[in-house]
XYZ file of C-alpha atoms in Angstrom:
323
model
C -0.011 -0.009 0.032
C 2.871 2.354 0.914
C 4.647 1.462 -2.301
C 1.497 2.345 -4.402
C 1.304 5.785 -2.606
C 4.934 6.474 -3.387
C 4.441 5.499 -7.023
C 1.334 7.709 -7.278
C 3.225 10.664 -5.719
C 6.047 10.278 -8.226
C 3.723 10.106 -11.197
C 1.900 13.224 -9.981
C 5.161 15.140 -9.667
C 6.277 14.055 -13.081
C 2.961 15.306 -14.530
C 3.343 18.691 -12.862
C 6.875 19.109 -14.092
C 5.828 18.047 -17.566
C 3.058 20.643 -17.684
C 5.479 23.379 -16.572
C 7.989 22.347 -19.227
C 5.340 22.325 -21.921
C 4.136 25.701 -20.855
C 7.758 27.046 -21.015
C 8.321 25.542 -24.453
C 5.273 27.326 -25.961
C 6.891 30.685 -25.227
C 5.110 33.787 -24.032
C 1.691 34.958 -25.305
C 1.607 38.140 -23.205
C 4.151 40.159 -25.240
C 7.187 39.268 -23.125
C 10.301 38.192 -25.039
C 11.550 34.622 -24.881
C 15.112 34.509 -23.595
C 16.404 32.753 -26.740
C 14.419 34.738 -29.335
C 15.461 38.081 -30.780
C 12.706 40.633 -30.935
C 12.247 43.903 -32.760
C 9.875 46.565 -31.304
C 8.217 48.767 -33.964
C 6.515 51.991 -32.885
C 4.674 53.898 -35.628
C 1.902 56.542 -35.867
C -1.634 55.540 -36.706
C -2.550 55.436 -40.365
C -4.060 58.907 -40.624
C -3.249 59.192 -44.380
C -2.331 57.014 -47.306
C 1.430 57.342 -47.067
C 1.420 56.273 -43.427
C -0.903 53.380 -44.150
C 1.416 52.145 -46.851
C 4.408 52.562 -44.504
C 2.698 50.482 -41.791
C 1.954 47.682 -44.361
C 5.528 47.800 -45.564
C 6.948 47.535 -42.006
C 4.753 44.587 -41.160
C 5.484 42.758 -44.325
C 9.211 43.089 -43.820
C 8.954 42.052 -40.170
C 6.955 38.950 -41.122
C 9.567 37.997 -43.741
C 12.317 38.278 -41.146
C 10.300 36.164 -38.690
C 9.954 33.435 -41.342
C 13.565 33.602 -42.611
C 15.540 34.360 -39.436
C 13.131 33.512 -36.592
C 13.185 37.123 -35.335
C 10.003 37.997 -33.429
C 8.473 41.478 -33.557
C 5.800 43.556 -31.834
C 4.187 46.517 -33.559
C 2.402 49.420 -31.971
C 0.525 52.351 -33.516
C -0.327 55.632 -31.761
C -2.525 58.609 -32.605
C -0.631 61.100 -30.463
C 2.833 61.623 -28.962
C 1.829 60.701 -25.409
C 0.434 57.322 -26.521
C 3.612 56.703 -28.598
C 5.816 57.532 -25.597
C 3.926 55.026 -23.495
C 4.165 52.424 -26.286
C 7.944 52.832 -26.403
C 8.143 52.597 -22.608
C 6.274 49.301 -22.876
C 8.728 48.014 -25.508
C 11.688 48.917 -23.256
C 10.035 47.023 -20.350
C 9.524 43.962 -22.538
C 13.293 43.894 -23.175
C 13.191 44.036 -26.971
C 16.583 43.838 -28.682
C 16.086 46.901 -30.930
C 13.398 49.495 -31.509
C 12.279 51.022 -34.833
C 10.405 54.264 -34.314
C 8.811 56.916 -36.539
C 8.246 59.791 -34.196
C 4.884 61.540 -34.433
C 6.582 64.767 -33.372
C 10.311 65.217 -33.238
C 10.501 67.326 -30.067
C 7.867 65.374 -28.076
C 9.540 61.999 -28.785
C 13.153 62.993 -28.246
C 13.055 62.269 -24.477
C 11.678 58.775 -25.011
C 14.326 58.238 -27.635
C 16.934 59.045 -24.952
C 15.253 56.467 -22.664
C 15.855 53.869 -25.307
C 19.503 54.787 -25.631
C 19.905 54.867 -21.836
C 18.405 51.363 -21.645
C 21.180 50.174 -24.034
C 18.750 49.326 -26.841
C 19.717 50.193 -30.407
C 17.248 52.693 -32.001
C 16.459 53.031 -35.683
C 14.554 56.250 -36.453
C 12.441 56.462 -39.631
C 11.386 59.636 -41.502
C 11.251 62.254 -38.746
C 14.458 62.865 -36.818
C 14.789 63.371 -33.110
C 16.297 66.486 -31.629
C 19.076 64.599 -29.847
C 21.648 61.920 -30.696
C 19.643 58.968 -29.319
C 19.290 57.241 -32.733
C 21.714 54.566 -33.725
C 20.624 54.828 -37.358
C 18.308 57.249 -39.178
C 16.511 56.105 -42.339
C 14.750 58.967 -44.193
C 13.998 60.544 -47.540
C 15.786 63.600 -48.693
C 13.441 66.138 -47.018
C 15.608 69.166 -47.793
C 15.979 67.860 -51.261
C 12.240 67.728 -51.736
C 11.991 71.441 -50.698
C 14.920 72.470 -52.860
C 13.644 70.555 -55.909
C 10.192 72.064 -55.424
C 11.588 75.559 -55.076
C 13.537 75.232 -58.283
C 10.480 73.852 -60.024
C 8.464 76.917 -58.868
C 11.104 79.352 -60.070
C 11.202 77.712 -63.458
C 7.467 77.419 -63.958
C 6.659 80.916 -62.708
C 9.638 82.611 -64.382
C 10.940 83.759 -61.002
C 7.938 85.797 -59.836
C 4.521 85.218 -58.326
C 2.427 84.649 -55.215
C 2.487 81.096 -53.828
C 1.000 79.185 -50.837
C 2.742 76.576 -48.804
C 0.821 73.791 -46.932
C 3.113 72.214 -44.345
C 3.103 69.160 -42.088
C 2.920 69.070 -38.303
C 5.947 70.191 -36.173
C 8.821 67.829 -37.095
C 12.179 67.603 -38.786
C 10.406 66.636 -41.991
C 8.303 69.808 -42.047
C 11.206 72.068 -41.109
C 13.619 70.592 -43.673
C 11.089 70.651 -46.571
C 10.068 74.196 -45.774
C 13.703 75.425 -45.403
C 14.755 73.865 -48.719
C 11.732 75.328 -50.506
C 12.474 78.893 -49.309
C 16.211 78.526 -49.846
C 15.710 77.566 -53.553
C 13.559 80.676 -54.145
C 15.716 83.198 -52.219
C 17.036 84.953 -55.372
C 13.609 85.131 -57.064
C 10.714 87.501 -56.734
C 8.325 84.792 -55.561
C 6.449 85.627 -52.379
C 5.020 83.022 -50.004
C 1.790 84.753 -49.054
C 0.467 82.055 -46.734
C 2.032 79.081 -44.955
C -0.203 76.894 -42.811
C -0.165 73.346 -41.563
C -2.366 70.648 -43.160
C -1.135 68.042 -40.622
C -0.398 65.622 -43.510
C -4.126 65.179 -43.751
C -6.286 65.467 -46.858
C -9.286 66.630 -44.874
C -7.406 69.241 -42.837
C -5.703 70.552 -45.962
C -9.030 70.924 -47.694
C -10.247 73.021 -44.772
C -7.061 75.080 -44.523
C -6.985 75.767 -48.224
C -10.652 76.875 -48.222
C -9.768 79.543 -45.737
C -6.680 80.647 -47.698
C -8.665 80.914 -50.894
C -11.197 83.182 -49.103
C -8.386 85.372 -47.797
C -6.392 85.753 -51.043
C -7.990 86.680 -54.355
C -4.954 85.739 -56.408
C -2.606 82.821 -56.012
C -0.217 81.533 -58.678
C 0.723 78.136 -57.314
C 0.629 75.900 -54.200
C 3.452 73.829 -52.657
C 2.276 71.068 -50.429
C 4.657 68.965 -48.411
C 2.630 65.743 -48.914
C 0.623 64.130 -51.693
C -2.427 63.585 -49.468
C -2.446 67.296 -48.659
C -2.110 68.070 -52.365
C -5.351 66.198 -52.950
C -7.148 68.214 -50.292
C -5.823 71.405 -51.794
C -6.942 70.299 -55.273
C -10.484 69.638 -53.995
C -10.687 73.072 -52.352
C -9.588 74.805 -55.519
C -12.089 72.872 -57.601
C -14.917 73.505 -55.219
C -14.105 77.272 -55.133
C -14.004 77.355 -58.973
C -10.681 79.153 -58.884
C -8.865 79.542 -62.226
C -5.937 81.731 -61.171
C -3.893 78.895 -59.708
C -1.542 77.513 -62.312
C -0.315 74.365 -60.554
C 0.001 72.387 -57.323
C 2.880 70.168 -56.277
C 3.076 67.315 -53.710
C 5.569 65.027 -52.119
C 5.586 61.267 -51.612
C 4.654 59.569 -54.827
C 1.020 58.567 -54.308
C -1.016 56.786 -56.996
C -3.862 59.367 -57.091
C -1.317 62.190 -57.601
C 0.441 60.255 -60.352
C -2.932 59.769 -62.013
C -3.626 63.550 -61.855
C -0.246 64.247 -63.449
C -0.925 61.683 -66.142
C -4.279 63.342 -66.865
C -2.856 66.850 -67.160
C -4.529 67.877 -63.958
C -3.685 70.797 -61.702
C -1.097 68.767 -59.863
C 1.852 68.901 -62.221
C 4.732 67.530 -60.083
C 5.588 65.544 -56.975
C 8.823 64.460 -55.417
C 9.496 60.874 -54.305
C 9.446 59.971 -50.637
C 8.639 56.338 -50.593
C 7.000 54.723 -47.595
C 8.982 51.548 -48.360
C 11.902 53.243 -46.557
C 10.690 51.563 -43.376
C 11.492 48.147 -44.844
C 15.120 49.219 -44.948
C 14.816 50.320 -41.296
C 13.431 46.930 -40.246
C 16.230 45.128 -42.079
C 18.800 47.330 -40.349
C 17.085 46.593 -37.047
C 17.429 42.861 -37.590
C 21.203 43.234 -38.125
C 21.507 45.331 -34.959
C 19.552 42.770 -33.001
C 22.069 40.142 -34.105
C 24.880 42.334 -32.759
C 26.127 43.588 -36.051
C 27.398 47.197 -36.435
C 25.444 49.346 -38.896
C 27.116 50.058 -42.273
C 26.122 53.724 -41.889
C 24.323 55.876 -39.317
C 22.304 57.898 -41.924
C 20.466 56.392 -44.882
C 18.875 59.005 -47.213
C 16.559 58.177 -50.093
C 16.703 60.401 -53.220
C 13.921 63.008 -53.761
C 13.357 62.320 -57.494
C 11.157 64.798 -59.323
C 8.166 63.221 -61.054
C 6.327 65.109 -63.807
C 4.386 64.312 -66.951
C 7.701 63.397 -68.597
C 8.564 60.531 -66.351
C 5.453 59.682 -64.325
C 4.813 56.372 -66.237
C 8.145 55.060 -64.889
C 6.874 55.252 -61.296
C 3.127 54.680 -61.603
C 1.936 51.320 -60.192
C -1.812 50.724 -60.653
C -1.615 48.044 -57.929
C -0.082 50.325 -55.367
C -1.893 50.782 -52.017
C -0.481 54.303 -51.784
């Protein structure tokens, strides 16, 4: 009888240990990182416009490919405001991820949390909008100043060096500052006046509203520079609804399908400057190398701001593009 009890106790203990072992083998389902698995944390804004939506899709696609090919796990977060994004990054730090990819909603607001990442000893790959400190290990971005410079040169050429123009900017960030600075720099020696410069928050809807007010305030405008293709579409709608015929052209930035189609159809949008959302795929690839302990090949990766007009739009137009 005693022997049977001992055998029963041993079997019970083996069952308990077996269950614990099985539970451990399955890994964590609560977001915590397995000790033997590399993990990338990805912090992005919410998809408030087409470009950002395409960027989010590109990031997740690349992360999934790395998971399948290299077994690198990932966790992705999206935030509608800087406070939420800061909390998201704090959570990623707490989870002990091996590297973080972040596109800051606002440069100044997210610089302190970038410093937190650096202080935690976690490599940080910044996409698109730069921080105001040196927390980033690598920055991957388009040529924002080049977009502004190329747009400014285009305006000088198309307007013969004189005219009244409007600028629709993005929210406070390095992107907005650099595009605006490049635009003004390229037109310094001309007689072109920027009679209004307001933020459209990289939103089609907000840009429509802002442009409606600008049109009411100014009876004559020669052209409009927008810092984003989505904003260009909002501006275009406002101009059409107002029935204005004084505006000669509108330019965008990004390389969106709808803008390419307007250029192809000889619409009011006559040029845009490439700023591909697929840049985030490069950032995720770089993050995977950093997670493996490899040093980055370079600390700054800049994508070219190619000018797209009627002459070359067919080279870049993709009817299947989500953006």
